[in-house]
């Protein structure tokens, strides 16, 4: 799945251990049942004692005993567990006879005091008798029986949740048991696009792999009116917090095949996941409705009861009842259509290949299409009829990329058709449903007049989703902890494929920017490993982030550079052939690559250091003549809370020097410190050649001096990627405190001579971040001086940019960045030129170059007339790139009333679709006028927001990052902490919350350390 686009800028087991629970007669002992991890093959050995207790899930179990008795905002799982344990211990201790005082009394005429020896012996006998009595009393009676006592369950006895009917729910895990697997689904659906409801009938052929008294699967927000098992009525138990339903049986189900059937009804979703309704107005003003699906990661269960985990692969046969005016689409080609003679038709689709439930898809809409045959597949693009002319570029692009992937993977796309569908109201950027890829209109449709920079976005998203047809669909990660096997690969392949098929689109520079973005995310202590522990739905949602996508792609680039191109490609082909239609883990990929690699290092051992620990290394280079000392440490911007970080990476270090500029050399750094011997004296060394490695490099004072002098003398001694990486690294090292900001400015002196896009845009981005921090702190004097510094270093380039049409994507990217900054800083003539172009465009005498349209619109929108024109442009234009740029301009207004208006209208979806809300907030937060209003709006409307976007989702991550990433004061830190801590189960535990707090502290520390330097040197 592709995240929706955004600018780069703001962007052990827990157990309730109490073996004193007695099992109720009707409660299944899960310790003797199947494991909670689903297994994708019946031949997989099943260990009946392998039961997993994951963080936070047990908290729900305790609450399940009496959900109404506990306040979710106050009650803590651990304390609940302790209280339960204490109550049982107290109950046990109460069974003991209380100790009573013993007073010896001397009665008249009693015997004389016995001897000391007699007293000692008597006391010993009394102690012995008392001890035996206590042992006999406290030992269970079964100790003295012939059969003895049943061995205690060493794990624990289970606490079962309460189902909606009040009965105990027979499962205690968020993950489903592996004892029952689906084999095939027959799904019949009848969506009613007038009442916005649907009826369903699903028959699931299942295989019992291990004897069990229960079947547990997923279902959410639907009313099941009838359920049968092997044709007999059965009772359904539901536990809504985990979106699970279960059937209990009196006797063990024997191994073998069975059939489950459910008849149900539900409302079409309004939250952009599951089976949801959408609408749009056509060019005549008529409202049109449609229904579409978005199941990844956890929403297939909202459309039909299912085993909704990636490892439960199955085949699917789908039937959809519809009105004649609609078209229905699903993963497979249509097999037949039946006329019911009542004004309705039933479309039946071919039986699918074996796949995970999150890849199932269907659409019911009034769409037009264009098609073309490629190899043995028909490729089609669907969209609303008004935009039929904008489908041809996507069709041609998809066909060319499909041919490339068929050849590269040495494995043809396995389905006979591939549909690409533009959905008017869609939250994600796109979704890789097998055979039925769904897109936002902005990521699929471009007009004939669209520029190469608009086509770059569409091409990137198509390339990403087509790569998923192999990585993700054909071979799927076993569980969401290895999501990177899907998303990291698709991200890597999108850049690699476009470089090969569409070299003019300049994806090389774009991929470099993506790697810098991944590094920026991974510097935080609150980051996570590429392959992370994932248990709860919120944690699953949170895996769709920069680490899974961009870092995953970056470490694959590093690996492909460490191997030969042939080895890497052969390893991928081996992986896909070995595991097709199956599920994998990271180790399976490493094993496939290891089989074909002839390199002197172990692929698995090297790559595990990059996937199972968070962060990345800082490599420090110290040179003494021809001897170079290399040291690695964890690059962590906020290491205050880390007491012992012994992280080590196997780093395939690459480097070049002045004696041979293009001669890449490799040194494998596996230990904390190593020594490299150079054959001859060199003037300078540059490590991480072309920035293909996922690490940052710091040089000693002499090393930095030599590199800076070399750049000032002739910047072409380094590649444009190496120059960009030096700029990126020195700013990161400044934030870490390894180099002074004076050193940063010293490196930046050369930038006036720079001509290439990558280093210039990286420098603009980094300086823009600092300007934003100063501006939002109201450090007006320093912000003004930073503005002057930027103009001094980039002014010549800004003033000499053309405002006419441009064909080079690289030049368009640079021009867009330079002129957007120029107009925002009010550089001479920039705003005047923008207004001139806007007026000519308004008079229909000029077509604004696509890369300049956002800049021109942002200037124009500051006037009342300009605002009105651009609002109409957004409402009525049928060209999605133009609409998107108009929306960005509207959200860039400096008028507070308009800022509040656009926030309200986007969240409620009245004029601007709600999926655009994160984009609107992100844009508003880039400007001083609106960032605090956006922050307040998000806080005040949080409950409404999380009804529309799942907690932990990329949309929620974007909202929190956008609103807080440039806070740098103690007041804002306390405000953010108070707000997030108040959320409780509504979001306080999200990783992005920790990241935002850490980022604010990092900003505060950087300002504190560098304010004096900025005042002195700017």
PDB file of N, CA and C in Angstrom, residues 94-149:
ATOM      1  N   UNK A  94      -6.202 -16.724  54.371  1.00  0.00           N
ATOM      2  CA  UNK A  94      -7.298 -16.711  55.344  1.00  0.00           C
ATOM      3  C   UNK A  94      -7.693 -18.095  55.781  1.00  0.00           C
ATOM      4  N   UNK A  95      -7.320 -19.116  55.016  1.00  0.00           N
ATOM      5  CA  UNK A  95      -7.675 -20.472  55.406  1.00  0.00           C
ATOM      6  C   UNK A  95      -6.838 -20.955  56.580  1.00  0.00           C
ATOM      7  N   UNK A  96      -5.729 -20.279  56.814  1.00  0.00           N
ATOM      8  CA  UNK A  96      -4.864 -20.710  57.900  1.00  0.00           C
ATOM      9  C   UNK A  96      -5.436 -20.263  59.239  1.00  0.00           C
ATOM     10  N   UNK A  97      -5.228 -21.119  60.306  1.00  0.00           N
ATOM     11  CA  UNK A  97      -5.692 -20.746  61.642  1.00  0.00           C
ATOM     12  C   UNK A  97      -4.860 -19.581  62.133  1.00  0.00           C
ATOM     13  N   UNK A  98      -5.510 -18.582  62.639  1.00  0.00           N
ATOM     14  CA  UNK A  98      -4.721 -17.439  63.117  1.00  0.00           C
ATOM     15  C   UNK A  98      -3.905 -17.857  64.330  1.00  0.00           C
ATOM     16  N   UNK A  99      -2.704 -17.375  64.431  1.00  0.00           N
ATOM     17  CA  UNK A  99      -1.856 -17.692  65.568  1.00  0.00           C
ATOM     18  C   UNK A  99      -2.428 -17.053  66.827  1.00  0.00           C
ATOM     19  N   UNK A 100      -2.503 -17.793  67.938  1.00  0.00           N
ATOM     20  CA  UNK A 100      -3.009 -17.203  69.187  1.00  0.00           C
ATOM     21  C   UNK A 100      -1.898 -17.206  70.217  1.00  0.00           C
ATOM     22  N   UNK A 101      -1.969 -16.260  71.104  1.00  0.00           N
ATOM     23  CA  UNK A 101      -0.914 -16.176  72.134  1.00  0.00           C
ATOM     24  C   UNK A 101      -1.045 -17.349  73.083  1.00  0.00           C
ATOM     25  N   UNK A 102       0.058 -17.823  73.614  1.00  0.00           N
ATOM     26  CA  UNK A 102       0.056 -18.966  74.522  1.00  0.00           C
ATOM     27  C   UNK A 102       0.696 -18.517  75.810  1.00  0.00           C
ATOM     28  N   UNK A 103      -0.068 -18.612  76.939  1.00  0.00           N
ATOM     29  CA  UNK A 103       0.448 -18.217  78.246  1.00  0.00           C
ATOM     30  C   UNK A 103       0.470 -19.412  79.158  1.00  0.00           C
ATOM     31  N   UNK A 104       1.653 -19.710  79.597  1.00  0.00           N
ATOM     32  CA  UNK A 104       1.789 -20.862  80.470  1.00  0.00           C
ATOM     33  C   UNK A 104       1.362 -20.438  81.872  1.00  0.00           C
ATOM     34  N   UNK A 105       0.430 -21.224  82.549  1.00  0.00           N
ATOM     35  CA  UNK A 105      -0.053 -20.905  83.896  1.00  0.00           C
ATOM     36  C   UNK A 105       0.349 -22.001  84.877  1.00  0.00           C
ATOM     37  N   UNK A 106       0.798 -21.592  85.993  1.00  0.00           N
ATOM     38  CA  UNK A 106       1.233 -22.531  87.032  1.00  0.00           C
ATOM     39  C   UNK A 106       0.063 -22.711  87.998  1.00  0.00           C
ATOM     40  N   UNK A 107      -0.541 -23.915  87.936  1.00  0.00           N
ATOM     41  CA  UNK A 107      -1.681 -24.150  88.840  1.00  0.00           C
ATOM     42  C   UNK A 107      -1.185 -24.543  90.226  1.00  0.00           C
ATOM     43  N   UNK A 108      -1.976 -24.249  91.225  1.00  0.00           N
ATOM     44  CA  UNK A 108      -1.573 -24.617  92.598  1.00  0.00           C
ATOM     45  C   UNK A 108      -1.354 -26.108  92.704  1.00  0.00           C
ATOM     46  N   UNK A 109      -0.264 -26.470  93.379  1.00  0.00           N
ATOM     47  CA  UNK A 109       0.025 -27.864  93.625  1.00  0.00           C
ATOM     48  C   UNK A 109       0.574 -28.598  92.453  1.00  0.00           C
ATOM     49  N   UNK A 110       0.997 -27.877  91.447  1.00  0.00           N
ATOM     50  CA  UNK A 110       1.550 -28.549  90.256  1.00  0.00           C
ATOM     51  C   UNK A 110       2.932 -29.045  90.526  1.00  0.00           C
ATOM     52  N   UNK A 111       3.430 -29.827  89.572  1.00  0.00           N
ATOM     53  CA  UNK A 111       4.770 -30.390  89.691  1.00  0.00           C
ATOM     54  C   UNK A 111       5.788 -29.292  89.620  1.00  0.00           C
ATOM     55  N   UNK A 112       6.940 -29.609  90.105  1.00  0.00           N
ATOM     56  CA  UNK A 112       8.029 -28.635  90.080  1.00  0.00           C
ATOM     57  C   UNK A 112       8.561 -28.455  88.645  1.00  0.00           C
ATOM     58  N   UNK A 113       9.295 -27.373  88.452  1.00  0.00           N
ATOM     59  CA  UNK A 113       9.901 -27.075  87.148  1.00  0.00           C
ATOM     60  C   UNK A 113      10.740 -28.239  86.671  1.00  0.00           C
ATOM     61  N   UNK A 114      10.532 -28.753  85.429  1.00  0.00           N
ATOM     62  CA  UNK A 114      11.345 -29.857  84.927  1.00  0.00           C
ATOM     63  C   UNK A 114      12.764 -29.388  84.674  1.00  0.00           C
ATOM     64  N   UNK A 115      13.644 -30.343  84.440  1.00  0.00           N
ATOM     65  CA  UNK A 115      15.053 -30.010  84.205  1.00  0.00           C
ATOM     66  C   UNK A 115      15.201 -29.318  82.852  1.00  0.00           C
ATOM     67  N   UNK A 116      16.321 -28.682  82.691  1.00  0.00           N
ATOM     68  CA  UNK A 116      16.587 -27.985  81.426  1.00  0.00           C
ATOM     69  C   UNK A 116      16.600 -28.951  80.261  1.00  0.00           C
ATOM     70  N   UNK A 117      17.207 -30.178  80.495  1.00  0.00           N
ATOM     71  CA  UNK A 117      17.286 -31.163  79.408  1.00  0.00           C
ATOM     72  C   UNK A 117      15.887 -31.596  78.983  1.00  0.00           C
ATOM     73  N   UNK A 118      15.011 -31.813  80.001  1.00  0.00           N
ATOM     74  CA  UNK A 118      13.641 -32.226  79.687  1.00  0.00           C
ATOM     75  C   UNK A 118      12.903 -31.158  78.910  1.00  0.00           C
ATOM     76  N   UNK A 119      13.129 -29.913  79.290  1.00  0.00           N
ATOM     77  CA  UNK A 119      12.468 -28.812  78.590  1.00  0.00           C
ATOM     78  C   UNK A 119      12.910 -28.724  77.122  1.00  0.00           C
ATOM     79  N   UNK A 120      14.201 -28.874  76.896  1.00  0.00           N
ATOM     80  CA  UNK A 120      14.720 -28.792  75.517  1.00  0.00           C
ATOM     81  C   UNK A 120      14.131 -29.903  74.658  1.00  0.00           C
ATOM     82  N   UNK A 121      14.140 -31.128  75.206  1.00  0.00           N
ATOM     83  CA  UNK A 121      13.599 -32.258  74.452  1.00  0.00           C
ATOM     84  C   UNK A 121      12.109 -32.038  74.165  1.00  0.00           C
ATOM     85  N   UNK A 122      11.384 -31.561  75.188  1.00  0.00           N
ATOM     86  CA  UNK A 122       9.947 -31.327  75.010  1.00  0.00           C
ATOM     87  C   UNK A 122       9.654 -30.285  73.931  1.00  0.00           C
ATOM     88  N   UNK A 123      10.441 -29.217  73.982  1.00  0.00           N
ATOM     89  CA  UNK A 123      10.237 -28.158  72.967  1.00  0.00           C
ATOM     90  C   UNK A 123      10.499 -28.676  71.567  1.00  0.00           C
ATOM     91  N   UNK A 124      11.583 -29.496  71.429  1.00  0.00           N
ATOM     92  CA  UNK A 124      11.899 -30.055  70.102  1.00  0.00           C
ATOM     93  C   UNK A 124      10.775 -30.936  69.599  1.00  0.00           C
ATOM     94  N   UNK A 125      10.195 -31.756  70.519  1.00  0.00           N
ATOM     95  CA  UNK A 125       9.090 -32.624  70.111  1.00  0.00           C
ATOM     96  C   UNK A 125       7.882 -31.808  69.691  1.00  0.00           C
ATOM     97  N   UNK A 126       7.579 -30.762  70.465  1.00  0.00           N
ATOM     98  CA  UNK A 126       6.445 -29.895  70.115  1.00  0.00           C
ATOM     99  C   UNK A 126       6.632 -29.215  68.748  1.00  0.00           C
ATOM    100  N   UNK A 127       7.849 -28.723  68.506  1.00  0.00           N
ATOM    101  CA  UNK A 127       8.142 -28.073  67.216  1.00  0.00           C
ATOM    102  C   UNK A 127       7.960 -29.048  66.065  1.00  0.00           C
ATOM    103  N   UNK A 128       8.448 -30.305  66.261  1.00  0.00           N
ATOM    104  CA  UNK A 128       8.338 -31.321  65.219  1.00  0.00           C
ATOM    105  C   UNK A 128       6.881 -31.647  64.916  1.00  0.00           C
ATOM    106  N   UNK A 129       6.094 -31.833  65.988  1.00  0.00           N
ATOM    107  CA  UNK A 129       4.682 -32.160  65.808  1.00  0.00           C
ATOM    108  C   UNK A 129       3.940 -31.016  65.122  1.00  0.00           C
ATOM    109  N   UNK A 130       4.236 -29.793  65.555  1.00  0.00           N
ATOM    110  CA  UNK A 130       3.564 -28.634  64.944  1.00  0.00           C
ATOM    111  C   UNK A 130       3.907 -28.498  63.473  1.00  0.00           C
ATOM    112  N   UNK A 131       5.170 -28.753  63.156  1.00  0.00           N
ATOM    113  CA  UNK A 131       5.598 -28.649  61.746  1.00  0.00           C
ATOM    114  C   UNK A 131       4.886 -29.669  60.878  1.00  0.00           C
ATOM    115  N   UNK A 132       4.800 -30.937  61.398  1.00  0.00           N
ATOM    116  CA  UNK A 132       4.120 -31.972  60.626  1.00  0.00           C
ATOM    117  C   UNK A 132       2.648 -31.626  60.427  1.00  0.00           C
ATOM    118  N   UNK A 133       2.049 -31.071  61.480  1.00  0.00           N
ATOM    119  CA  UNK A 133       0.634 -30.708  61.373  1.00  0.00           C
ATOM    120  C   UNK A 133       0.409 -29.632  60.318  1.00  0.00           C
ATOM    121  N   UNK A 134       1.324 -28.676  60.278  1.00  0.00           N
ATOM    122  CA  UNK A 134       1.191 -27.600  59.293  1.00  0.00           C
ATOM    123  C   UNK A 134       1.355 -28.132  57.881  1.00  0.00           C
ATOM    124  N   UNK A 135       2.332 -29.044  57.684  1.00  0.00           N
ATOM    125  CA  UNK A 135       2.545 -29.614  56.345  1.00  0.00           C
ATOM    126  C   UNK A 135       1.322 -30.378  55.890  1.00  0.00           C
ATOM    127  N   UNK A 136       0.792 -31.232  56.815  1.00  0.00           N
ATOM    128  CA  UNK A 136      -0.401 -32.026  56.470  1.00  0.00           C
ATOM    129  C   UNK A 136      -1.586 -31.121  56.171  1.00  0.00           C
ATOM    130  N   UNK A 137      -1.681 -30.022  56.942  1.00  0.00           N
ATOM    131  CA  UNK A 137      -2.824 -29.131  56.772  1.00  0.00           C
ATOM    132  C   UNK A 137      -2.812 -28.422  55.413  1.00  0.00           C
ATOM    133  N   UNK A 138      -1.618 -27.961  55.048  1.00  0.00           N
ATOM    134  CA  UNK A 138      -1.527 -27.146  53.846  1.00  0.00           C
ATOM    135  C   UNK A 138      -1.323 -27.934  52.567  1.00  0.00           C
ATOM    136  N   UNK A 139      -0.897 -29.206  52.645  1.00  0.00           N
ATOM    137  CA  UNK A 139      -0.791 -30.003  51.428  1.00  0.00           C
ATOM    138  C   UNK A 139      -2.183 -30.381  50.941  1.00  0.00           C
ATOM    139  N   UNK A 140      -2.396 -30.358  49.612  1.00  0.00           N
ATOM    140  CA  UNK A 140      -3.697 -30.803  49.091  1.00  0.00           C
ATOM    141  C   UNK A 140      -3.954 -32.268  49.425  1.00  0.00           C
ATOM    142  N   UNK A 141      -5.207 -32.642  49.556  1.00  0.00           N
ATOM    143  CA  UNK A 141      -5.560 -34.017  49.886  1.00  0.00           C
ATOM    144  C   UNK A 141      -5.082 -35.001  48.850  1.00  0.00           C
ATOM    145  N   UNK A 142      -4.934 -34.553  47.588  1.00  0.00           N
ATOM    146  CA  UNK A 142      -4.529 -35.466  46.536  1.00  0.00           C
ATOM    147  C   UNK A 142      -3.108 -35.968  46.732  1.00  0.00           C
ATOM    148  N   UNK A 143      -2.334 -35.294  47.603  1.00  0.00           N
ATOM    149  CA  UNK A 143      -0.959 -35.736  47.822  1.00  0.00           C
ATOM    150  C   UNK A 143      -0.920 -37.151  48.359  1.00  0.00           C
ATOM    151  N   UNK A 144      -1.945 -37.545  49.133  1.00  0.00           N
ATOM    152  CA  UNK A 144      -1.939 -38.839  49.803  1.00  0.00           C
ATOM    153  C   UNK A 144      -2.799 -39.868  49.071  1.00  0.00           C
ATOM    154  N   UNK A 145      -3.210 -39.523  47.838  1.00  0.00           N
ATOM    155  CA  UNK A 145      -3.966 -40.507  47.053  1.00  0.00           C
ATOM    156  C   UNK A 145      -3.019 -41.331  46.201  1.00  0.00           C
ATOM    157  N   UNK A 146      -3.550 -42.456  45.681  1.00  0.00           N
ATOM    158  CA  UNK A 146      -2.722 -43.345  44.866  1.00  0.00           C
ATOM    159  C   UNK A 146      -2.301 -42.653  43.559  1.00  0.00           C
ATOM    160  N   UNK A 147      -3.193 -41.835  42.993  1.00  0.00           N
ATOM    161  CA  UNK A 147      -2.887 -41.201  41.697  1.00  0.00           C
ATOM    162  C   UNK A 147      -2.073 -39.930  41.832  1.00  0.00           C
ATOM    163  N   UNK A 148      -2.060 -39.360  43.057  1.00  0.00           N
ATOM    164  CA  UNK A 148      -1.308 -38.126  43.248  1.00  0.00           C
ATOM    165  C   UNK A 148      -2.030 -36.919  42.677  1.00  0.00           C
ATOM    166  N   UNK A 149      -1.333 -35.753  42.711  1.00  0.00           N
ATOM    167  CA  UNK A 149      -1.934 -34.493  42.251  1.00  0.00           C
ATOM    168  C   UNK A 149      -1.620 -34.235  40.791  1.00  0.00           C
TER     169      UNK A 149
END
